[in-house]
PDB file of C-alpha atoms in Angstrom:
ATOM      1  CA  SER A   1      -0.039  -8.021 -12.225  1.00 73.00           C
ATOM      2  CA  ALA A   2       1.666 -10.308  -9.735  1.00 81.00           C
ATOM      3  CA  VAL A   3       0.355 -12.867  -7.306  1.00 89.00           C
ATOM      4  CA  ILE A   4       2.021 -12.527  -3.927  1.00 93.00           C
ATOM      5  CA  SER A   5       1.757 -15.084  -1.140  1.00 94.00           C
ATOM      6  CA  GLN A   6       2.712 -14.324   2.439  1.00 96.00           C
ATOM      7  CA  LYS A   7       3.210 -16.647   5.382  1.00 96.00           C
ATOM      8  CA  PRO A   8       2.119 -16.626   8.115  1.00 96.00           C
ATOM      9  CA  SER A   9      -1.175 -14.851   7.555  1.00 95.00           C
ATOM     10  CA  ARG A  10      -1.401 -14.141  11.258  1.00 95.00           C
ATOM     11  CA  ASP A  11       0.428 -15.036  14.455  1.00 97.00           C
ATOM     12  CA  ILE A  12       0.409 -14.285  18.127  1.00 97.00           C
ATOM     13  CA  CYS A  13       3.894 -13.809  19.512  1.00 95.00           C
ATOM     14  CA  GLN A  14       5.474 -13.379  22.891  1.00 96.00           C
ATOM     15  CA  ARG A  15       7.437 -10.299  23.827  1.00 97.00           C
ATOM     16  CA  GLY A  16      11.159 -10.675  23.151  1.00 97.00           C
ATOM     17  CA  THR A  17      10.832 -13.310  20.450  1.00 97.00           C
ATOM     18  CA  SER A  18      11.443 -12.927  16.721  1.00 97.00           C
ATOM     19  CA  LEU A  19       9.297 -13.926  13.777  1.00 97.00           C
ATOM     20  CA  THR A  20      10.146 -14.309  10.109  1.00 98.00           C
ATOM     21  CA  ILE A  21       7.582 -13.503   7.439  1.00 98.00           C
ATOM     22  CA  GLN A  22       7.953 -15.079   4.038  1.00 98.00           C
ATOM     23  CA  CYS A  23       6.898 -13.534   0.735  1.00 97.00           C
ATOM     24  CA  GLN A  24       6.697 -15.468  -2.521  1.00 96.00           C
ATOM     25  CA  VAL A  25       5.947 -13.890  -5.905  1.00 94.00           C
ATOM     26  CA  ASP A  26       4.721 -15.844  -8.919  1.00 92.00           C
ATOM     27  CA  SER A  27       7.163 -14.109 -11.283  1.00 90.00           C
ATOM     28  CA  GLN A  28      10.681 -12.745 -11.171  1.00 90.00           C
ATOM     29  CA  VAL A  29      10.781  -9.192  -9.882  1.00 88.00           C
ATOM     30  CA  THR A  30      13.632  -6.787  -9.331  1.00 86.00           C
ATOM     31  CA  MET A  31      12.453  -5.012  -6.230  1.00 88.00           C
ATOM     32  CA  MET A  32      10.265  -6.002  -3.342  1.00 92.00           C
ATOM     33  CA  PHE A  33       8.907  -3.612  -0.762  1.00 94.00           C
ATOM     34  CA  TRP A  34       7.987  -4.272   2.849  1.00 97.00           C
ATOM     35  CA  TYR A  35       5.356  -2.076   4.483  1.00 96.00           C
ATOM     36  CA  ARG A  36       3.964  -1.900   7.999  1.00 96.00           C
ATOM     37  CA  GLN A  37       0.377  -0.996   8.785  1.00 94.00           C
ATOM     38  CA  GLN A  38      -0.142  -0.314  12.455  1.00 93.00           C
ATOM     39  CA  PRO A  39      -3.680  -0.651  13.842  1.00 88.00           C
ATOM     40  CA  GLY A  40      -5.948   1.979  12.324  1.00 85.00           C
ATOM     41  CA  GLN A  41      -3.056   3.552  10.462  1.00 87.00           C
ATOM     42  CA  SER A  42      -1.826   3.917   6.928  1.00 90.00           C
ATOM     43  CA  LEU A  43       1.035   2.036   5.313  1.00 93.00           C
ATOM     44  CA  THR A  44       4.612   2.956   6.137  1.00 94.00           C
ATOM     45  CA  LEU A  45       7.475   1.706   4.012  1.00 94.00           C
ATOM     46  CA  ILE A  46      10.016  -0.254   6.038  1.00 96.00           C
ATOM     47  CA  ALA A  47      12.558  -1.101   3.365  1.00 95.00           C
ATOM     48  CA  THR A  48      13.197  -1.846  -0.284  1.00 92.00           C
ATOM     49  CA  ALA A  49      14.754  -5.222  -1.058  1.00 92.00           C
ATOM     50  CA  ASN A  50      16.719  -5.434  -4.282  1.00 87.00           C
ATOM     51  CA  GLN A  51      17.990  -8.876  -5.221  1.00 83.00           C
ATOM     52  CA  GLY A  52      21.749  -9.145  -4.844  1.00 80.00           C
ATOM     53  CA  SER A  53      22.241  -6.167  -2.585  1.00 82.00           C
ATOM     54  CA  GLU A  54      21.524  -5.069   0.963  1.00 87.00           C
ATOM     55  CA  ALA A  55      18.045  -3.802   1.647  1.00 92.00           C
ATOM     56  CA  THR A  56      17.567  -0.053   1.825  1.00 92.00           C
ATOM     57  CA  TYR A  57      15.800   1.026   5.013  1.00 94.00           C
ATOM     58  CA  GLU A  58      13.584   4.035   5.512  1.00 93.00           C
ATOM     59  CA  SER A  59      14.099   6.535   8.272  1.00 92.00           C
ATOM     60  CA  GLY A  60      13.096   5.045  11.601  1.00 94.00           C
ATOM     61  CA  PHE A  61      13.751   1.437  10.587  1.00 97.00           C
ATOM     62  CA  VAL A  62      17.023  -0.411  11.136  1.00 96.00           C
ATOM     63  CA  ILE A  63      18.456  -3.683   9.947  1.00 96.00           C
ATOM     64  CA  ASP A  64      18.995  -5.056  13.428  1.00 97.00           C
ATOM     65  CA  LYS A  65      15.284  -4.791  14.160  1.00 97.00           C
ATOM     66  CA  PHE A  66      13.968  -5.737  10.694  1.00 98.00           C
ATOM     67  CA  PRO A  67      16.530  -7.904   8.899  1.00 97.00           C
ATOM     68  CA  ILE A  68      15.531  -8.723   5.331  1.00 96.00           C
ATOM     69  CA  SER A  69      16.718 -11.434   2.995  1.00 94.00           C
ATOM     70  CA  ARG A  70      16.339 -11.495  -0.770  1.00 93.00           C
ATOM     71  CA  PRO A  71      17.951 -14.741  -1.953  1.00 91.00           C
ATOM     72  CA  ASN A  72      16.408 -14.769  -5.433  1.00 92.00           C
ATOM     73  CA  LEU A  73      14.065 -12.879  -7.755  1.00 91.00           C
ATOM     74  CA  THR A  74      10.847 -14.452  -6.439  1.00 93.00           C
ATOM     75  CA  PHE A  75      11.325 -14.573  -2.678  1.00 95.00           C
ATOM     76  CA  SER A  76      12.020 -12.378   0.327  1.00 96.00           C
ATOM     77  CA  THR A  77      11.770 -12.592   4.094  1.00 96.00           C
ATOM     78  CA  LEU A  78      11.300  -9.957   6.758  1.00 97.00           C
ATOM     79  CA  THR A  79      12.174 -10.745  10.357  1.00 98.00           C
ATOM     80  CA  VAL A  80      10.729  -8.739  13.220  1.00 98.00           C
ATOM     81  CA  SER A  81      13.285  -9.109  15.978  1.00 97.00           C
ATOM     82  CA  ASN A  82      12.965  -8.859  19.747  1.00 97.00           C
ATOM     83  CA  MET A  83       9.298  -8.024  19.452  1.00 97.00           C
ATOM     84  CA  SER A  84       7.374  -5.719  21.746  1.00 97.00           C
ATOM     85  CA  PRO A  85       3.642  -4.942  21.771  1.00 96.00           C
ATOM     86  CA  GLU A  86       4.395  -1.835  19.679  1.00 95.00           C
ATOM     87  CA  ASP A  87       5.340  -4.177  16.830  1.00 97.00           C
ATOM     88  CA  SER A  88       1.775  -5.456  16.608  1.00 97.00           C
ATOM     89  CA  SER A  89       0.885  -4.603  13.016  1.00 96.00           C
ATOM     90  CA  ILE A  90       0.067  -5.942   9.615  1.00 95.00           C
ATOM     91  CA  TYR A  91       3.220  -6.451   7.586  1.00 97.00           C
ATOM     92  CA  LEU A  92       2.727  -6.310   3.823  1.00 95.00           C
ATOM     93  CA  CYS A  93       4.969  -7.448   1.037  1.00 95.00           C
ATOM     94  CA  SER A  94       4.629  -5.794  -2.356  1.00 94.00           C
ATOM     95  CA  THR A  95       6.177  -5.603  -5.772  1.00 92.00           C
ATOM     96  CA  ARG A  96       5.645  -3.993  -9.134  1.00 85.00           C
ATOM     97  CA  GLY A  97       4.845  -7.289 -10.769  1.00 60.00           C
ATOM     98  CA  GLY A  98       7.530  -8.074 -13.272  1.00 49.00           C
ATOM     99  CA  GLN A  99      10.889  -6.780 -14.322  1.00 50.00           C
ATOM    100  CA  GLY A 100      10.743  -3.665 -16.418  1.00 49.00           C
ATOM    101  CA  SER A 101       7.338  -2.651 -15.150  1.00 51.00           C
ATOM    102  CA  GLY A 102       7.819   1.085 -14.991  1.00 57.00           C
ATOM    103  CA  THR A 103       4.371   2.481 -14.383  1.00 64.00           C
ATOM    104  CA  GLY A 104       4.769   2.239 -10.684  1.00 71.00           C
ATOM    105  CA  GLU A 105       1.709   0.537  -9.281  1.00 83.00           C
ATOM    106  CA  LEU A 106       2.387  -1.989  -6.561  1.00 88.00           C
ATOM    107  CA  PHE A 107       0.696  -5.300  -5.956  1.00 91.00           C
ATOM    108  CA  PHE A 108       0.351  -6.524  -2.409  1.00 92.00           C
ATOM    109  CA  GLY A 109       0.187  -9.768  -0.560  1.00 91.00           C
ATOM    110  CA  GLU A 110      -2.643 -10.407   1.866  1.00 92.00           C
ATOM    111  CA  GLY A 111      -0.468  -9.304   4.750  1.00 93.00           C
ATOM    112  CA  SER A 112       0.784 -10.929   7.931  1.00 96.00           C
ATOM    113  CA  ARG A 113      -1.067  -9.790  11.030  1.00 95.00           C
ATOM    114  CA  LEU A 114       1.179  -9.998  14.090  1.00 96.00           C
ATOM    115  CA  THR A 115      -0.033  -9.571  17.638  1.00 96.00           C
ATOM    116  CA  VAL A 116       2.644  -9.298  20.312  1.00 97.00           C
ATOM    117  CA  LEU A 117       1.634 -10.019  23.884  1.00 95.00           C
TER     118      LEU A 117
ATOM    119  CA  ALA B   1       8.281  17.557   1.651  1.00 78.00           C
ATOM    120  CA  GLN B   2       6.509  15.195  -0.684  1.00 84.00           C
ATOM    121  CA  SER B   3       3.236  13.990   0.710  1.00 89.00           C
ATOM    122  CA  VAL B   4      -0.306  12.879   0.077  1.00 94.00           C
ATOM    123  CA  ALA B   5      -3.310  13.851   2.164  1.00 95.00           C
ATOM    124  CA  GLN B   6      -6.768  12.400   2.584  1.00 96.00           C
ATOM    125  CA  PRO B   7      -8.696  15.022   4.523  1.00 95.00           C
ATOM    126  CA  GLU B   8     -11.630  12.805   5.487  1.00 96.00           C
ATOM    127  CA  ASP B   9     -11.350   9.949   7.967  1.00 95.00           C
ATOM    128  CA  GLN B  10     -14.739   8.626   6.914  1.00 97.00           C
ATOM    129  CA  VAL B  11     -17.239   9.181   4.145  1.00 98.00           C
ATOM    130  CA  ASN B  12     -20.841   8.073   4.496  1.00 97.00           C
ATOM    131  CA  VAL B  13     -23.092   7.694   1.475  1.00 98.00           C
ATOM    132  CA  ALA B  14     -26.390   6.040   0.704  1.00 98.00           C
ATOM    133  CA  GLU B  15     -26.472   3.177  -1.746  1.00 97.00           C
ATOM    134  CA  GLY B  16     -27.168   4.400  -5.256  1.00 97.00           C
ATOM    135  CA  ASN B  17     -25.826   7.884  -4.602  1.00 98.00           C
ATOM    136  CA  PRO B  18     -22.593   9.180  -6.101  1.00 97.00           C
ATOM    137  CA  LEU B  19     -19.510   9.047  -3.910  1.00 97.00           C
ATOM    138  CA  THR B  20     -16.300  11.058  -3.745  1.00 98.00           C
ATOM    139  CA  VAL B  21     -13.224  10.292  -1.688  1.00 98.00           C
ATOM    140  CA  LYS B  22     -10.763  13.176  -1.628  1.00 98.00           C
ATOM    141  CA  CYS B  23      -7.014  13.172  -2.093  1.00 98.00           C
ATOM    142  CA  THR B  24      -4.489  15.979  -2.466  1.00 97.00           C
ATOM    143  CA  TYR B  25      -0.781  15.667  -3.068  1.00 95.00           C
ATOM    144  CA  SER B  26       2.475  17.553  -2.902  1.00 93.00           C
ATOM    145  CA  VAL B  27       5.324  16.265  -5.056  1.00 89.00           C
ATOM    146  CA  SER B  28       8.065  17.672  -7.186  1.00 85.00           C
ATOM    147  CA  GLY B  29       7.719  17.077 -10.900  1.00 83.00           C
ATOM    148  CA  ASN B  30       4.884  15.280 -12.623  1.00 84.00           C
ATOM    149  CA  PRO B  31       2.896  13.155 -10.199  1.00 89.00           C
ATOM    150  CA  TYR B  32       2.150   9.470 -10.551  1.00 92.00           C
ATOM    151  CA  LEU B  33      -1.011   8.919  -8.503  1.00 95.00           C
ATOM    152  CA  PHE B  34      -2.798   5.778  -7.381  1.00 95.00           C
ATOM    153  CA  TRP B  35      -5.867   4.577  -5.535  1.00 97.00           C
ATOM    154  CA  TYR B  36      -6.056   1.349  -3.563  1.00 96.00           C
ATOM    155  CA  VAL B  37      -8.858  -0.354  -1.631  1.00 96.00           C
ATOM    156  CA  GLN B  38      -8.501  -2.539   1.450  1.00 93.00           C
ATOM    157  CA  TYR B  39     -11.298  -4.831   2.538  1.00 91.00           C
ATOM    158  CA  PRO B  40     -11.332  -6.155   6.132  1.00 85.00           C
ATOM    159  CA  ASN B  41      -8.493  -8.567   6.878  1.00 79.00           C
ATOM    160  CA  ARG B  42      -7.183  -8.288   3.347  1.00 82.00           C
ATOM    161  CA  GLY B  43      -4.208  -6.756   1.583  1.00 84.00           C
ATOM    162  CA  LEU B  44      -4.450  -3.751  -0.695  1.00 90.00           C
ATOM    163  CA  GLN B  45      -6.004  -4.009  -4.129  1.00 92.00           C
ATOM    164  CA  PHE B  46      -5.013  -1.638  -6.917  1.00 92.00           C
ATOM    165  CA  LEU B  47      -7.953   0.364  -8.318  1.00 94.00           C
ATOM    166  CA  LEU B  48      -6.532   2.860 -10.780  1.00 94.00           C
ATOM    167  CA  LYS B  49      -3.677   5.191 -11.573  1.00 93.00           C
ATOM    168  CA  TYR B  50      -2.875   8.475 -13.276  1.00 94.00           C
ATOM    169  CA  ILE B  51       0.422   8.718 -15.117  1.00 90.00           C
ATOM    170  CA  THR B  52      -0.259  11.075 -17.994  1.00 86.00           C
ATOM    171  CA  GLY B  53      -2.960  11.866 -20.549  1.00 88.00           C
ATOM    172  CA  ASP B  54      -6.668  12.266 -19.840  1.00 91.00           C
ATOM    173  CA  ASN B  55      -7.414  13.777 -16.480  1.00 93.00           C
ATOM    174  CA  LEU B  56     -10.282  11.347 -15.903  1.00 96.00           C
ATOM    175  CA  VAL B  57      -9.049   7.805 -15.411  1.00 95.00           C
ATOM    176  CA  LYS B  58     -11.238   4.758 -15.069  1.00 95.00           C
ATOM    177  CA  GLY B  59     -10.447   1.754 -12.946  1.00 93.00           C
ATOM    178  CA  SER B  60     -11.810  -1.388 -11.384  1.00 91.00           C
ATOM    179  CA  TYR B  61     -15.308  -1.895  -9.969  1.00 93.00           C
ATOM    180  CA  GLY B  62     -16.719   1.190 -11.709  1.00 95.00           C
ATOM    181  CA  PHE B  63     -14.436   3.640  -9.939  1.00 97.00           C
ATOM    182  CA  GLU B  64     -12.860   6.619 -11.632  1.00 97.00           C
ATOM    183  CA  ALA B  65     -10.648   9.457 -10.493  1.00 97.00           C
ATOM    184  CA  GLU B  66     -10.087  12.978 -11.711  1.00 96.00           C
ATOM    185  CA  PHE B  67      -6.633  14.505 -11.791  1.00 96.00           C
ATOM    186  CA  ASN B  68      -6.621  18.268 -11.257  1.00 96.00           C
ATOM    187  CA  LYS B  69      -3.183  19.783 -11.566  1.00 94.00           C
ATOM    188  CA  SER B  70      -4.121  23.291 -10.490  1.00 94.00           C
ATOM    189  CA  GLN B  71      -5.730  21.995  -7.302  1.00 95.00           C
ATOM    190  CA  THR B  72      -3.148  19.218  -6.841  1.00 95.00           C
ATOM    191  CA  SER B  73      -5.989  16.786  -6.307  1.00 97.00           C
ATOM    192  CA  PHE B  74      -6.878  13.273  -7.382  1.00 98.00           C
ATOM    193  CA  HIS B  75     -10.349  12.546  -6.045  1.00 98.00           C
ATOM    194  CA  LEU B  76     -11.869   9.083  -6.339  1.00 98.00           C
ATOM    195  CA  LYS B  77     -15.432   8.915  -7.622  1.00 98.00           C
ATOM    196  CA  LYS B  78     -18.189   6.498  -8.434  1.00 98.00           C
ATOM    197  CA  PRO B  79     -21.545   7.464  -9.955  1.00 97.00           C
ATOM    198  CA  SER B  80     -23.610   5.001  -7.939  1.00 97.00           C
ATOM    199  CA  ALA B  81     -22.334   3.504  -4.686  1.00 97.00           C
ATOM    200  CA  LEU B  82     -22.886  -0.098  -3.634  1.00 97.00           C
ATOM    201  CA  VAL B  83     -22.944  -1.468  -0.103  1.00 96.00           C
ATOM    202  CA  SER B  84     -20.116  -3.751  -1.182  1.00 95.00           C
ATOM    203  CA  ASP B  85     -17.954  -0.673  -1.825  1.00 96.00           C
ATOM    204  CA  SER B  86     -17.672  -0.198   1.940  1.00 96.00           C
ATOM    205  CA  ALA B  87     -13.959  -0.476   2.672  1.00 96.00           C
ATOM    206  CA  LEU B  88     -10.815   1.509   3.438  1.00 96.00           C
ATOM    207  CA  TYR B  89      -9.455   3.560   0.544  1.00 97.00           C
ATOM    208  CA  PHE B  90      -5.884   4.765   0.191  1.00 97.00           C
ATOM    209  CA  CYS B  91      -4.474   7.372  -2.141  1.00 97.00           C
ATOM    210  CA  ALA B  92      -0.776   7.064  -2.978  1.00 95.00           C
ATOM    211  CA  VAL B  93       1.852   9.019  -4.859  1.00 93.00           C
ATOM    212  CA  ARG B  94       5.124   7.850  -6.341  1.00 89.00           C
ATOM    213  CA  VAL B  95       8.250   9.574  -5.100  1.00 85.00           C
ATOM    214  CA  PHE B  96      11.902   9.102  -5.946  1.00 82.00           C
ATOM    215  CA  SER B  97      13.975   8.773  -2.821  1.00 78.00           C
ATOM    216  CA  GLY B  98      17.087   6.916  -1.795  1.00 75.00           C
ATOM    217  CA  GLY B  99      17.686   5.777  -5.337  1.00 77.00           C
ATOM    218  CA  TYR B 100      14.298   4.128  -5.791  1.00 77.00           C
ATOM    219  CA  ASN B 101      10.791   4.957  -6.898  1.00 81.00           C
ATOM    220  CA  LYS B 102       8.487   4.334  -3.951  1.00 86.00           C
ATOM    221  CA  LEU B 103       4.852   4.800  -3.086  1.00 89.00           C
ATOM    222  CA  ILE B 104       3.831   6.869  -0.097  1.00 91.00           C
ATOM    223  CA  PHE B 105       0.280   6.492   1.124  1.00 94.00           C
ATOM    224  CA  GLY B 106      -2.308   8.798   2.565  1.00 95.00           C
ATOM    225  CA  ALA B 107      -3.867   8.112   5.941  1.00 94.00           C
ATOM    226  CA  GLY B 108      -6.828   6.348   4.375  1.00 95.00           C
ATOM    227  CA  THR B 109     -10.549   7.101   4.202  1.00 97.00           C
ATOM    228  CA  ARG B 110     -13.166   4.688   5.419  1.00 96.00           C
ATOM    229  CA  LEU B 111     -16.122   4.549   3.056  1.00 97.00           C
ATOM    230  CA  ALA B 112     -19.420   3.418   4.519  1.00 97.00           C
ATOM    231  CA  VAL B 113     -22.268   2.824   2.083  1.00 97.00           C
ATOM    232  CA  HIS B 114     -25.634   2.438   3.760  1.00 96.00           C
ATOM    233  CA  PRO B 115     -28.560   0.516   2.257  1.00 94.00           C
TER     234      PRO B 115
END
């Protein structure tokens, strides 16, 4: 397994501002995944962050709105840019918990709950 | 399209009774299936997975799940529910897309266990 820490755990933001969420893993991992969970909804994958390359975004998500950094094998950031109330969600960082882990289960951080006013 | 469905928004069960939370899937190839639980204001916790082998898999907190290939189902079960099992449960399936293996999640089922 992997222990994943996210900061901030929650924040209240003003419309039009941007916020960066940090994700730290306790071991080196190849890929990190960012999910969004809108209120009362399931998880939707935003992007896959592979160290040393540009993040791969899912349909409906773009780099200008959700820029991602992956500077090393234990850390990633997700920025939510130019926020609107529709961006109010829980943002979750996840990983498979160690290089070479091929069985597929993901481990999640506690999430960052953003409320945009 | 590859997908996973949880047909019930909520399941209510009395403490001590058996519980089932349903999940069906649609994927190409052999499915890798997972169950997660989310407690209020928390992230997701991994419960169990099916990759291959025995159709009945056992996981954390006394939960188990039965893989049924002919019915394309992977229902979560527990013989005797606890009030502390009340939470949001997500079924997920691994898909290969865009060059990566990813998990896609069902809509979630809220389990309410009453004393």
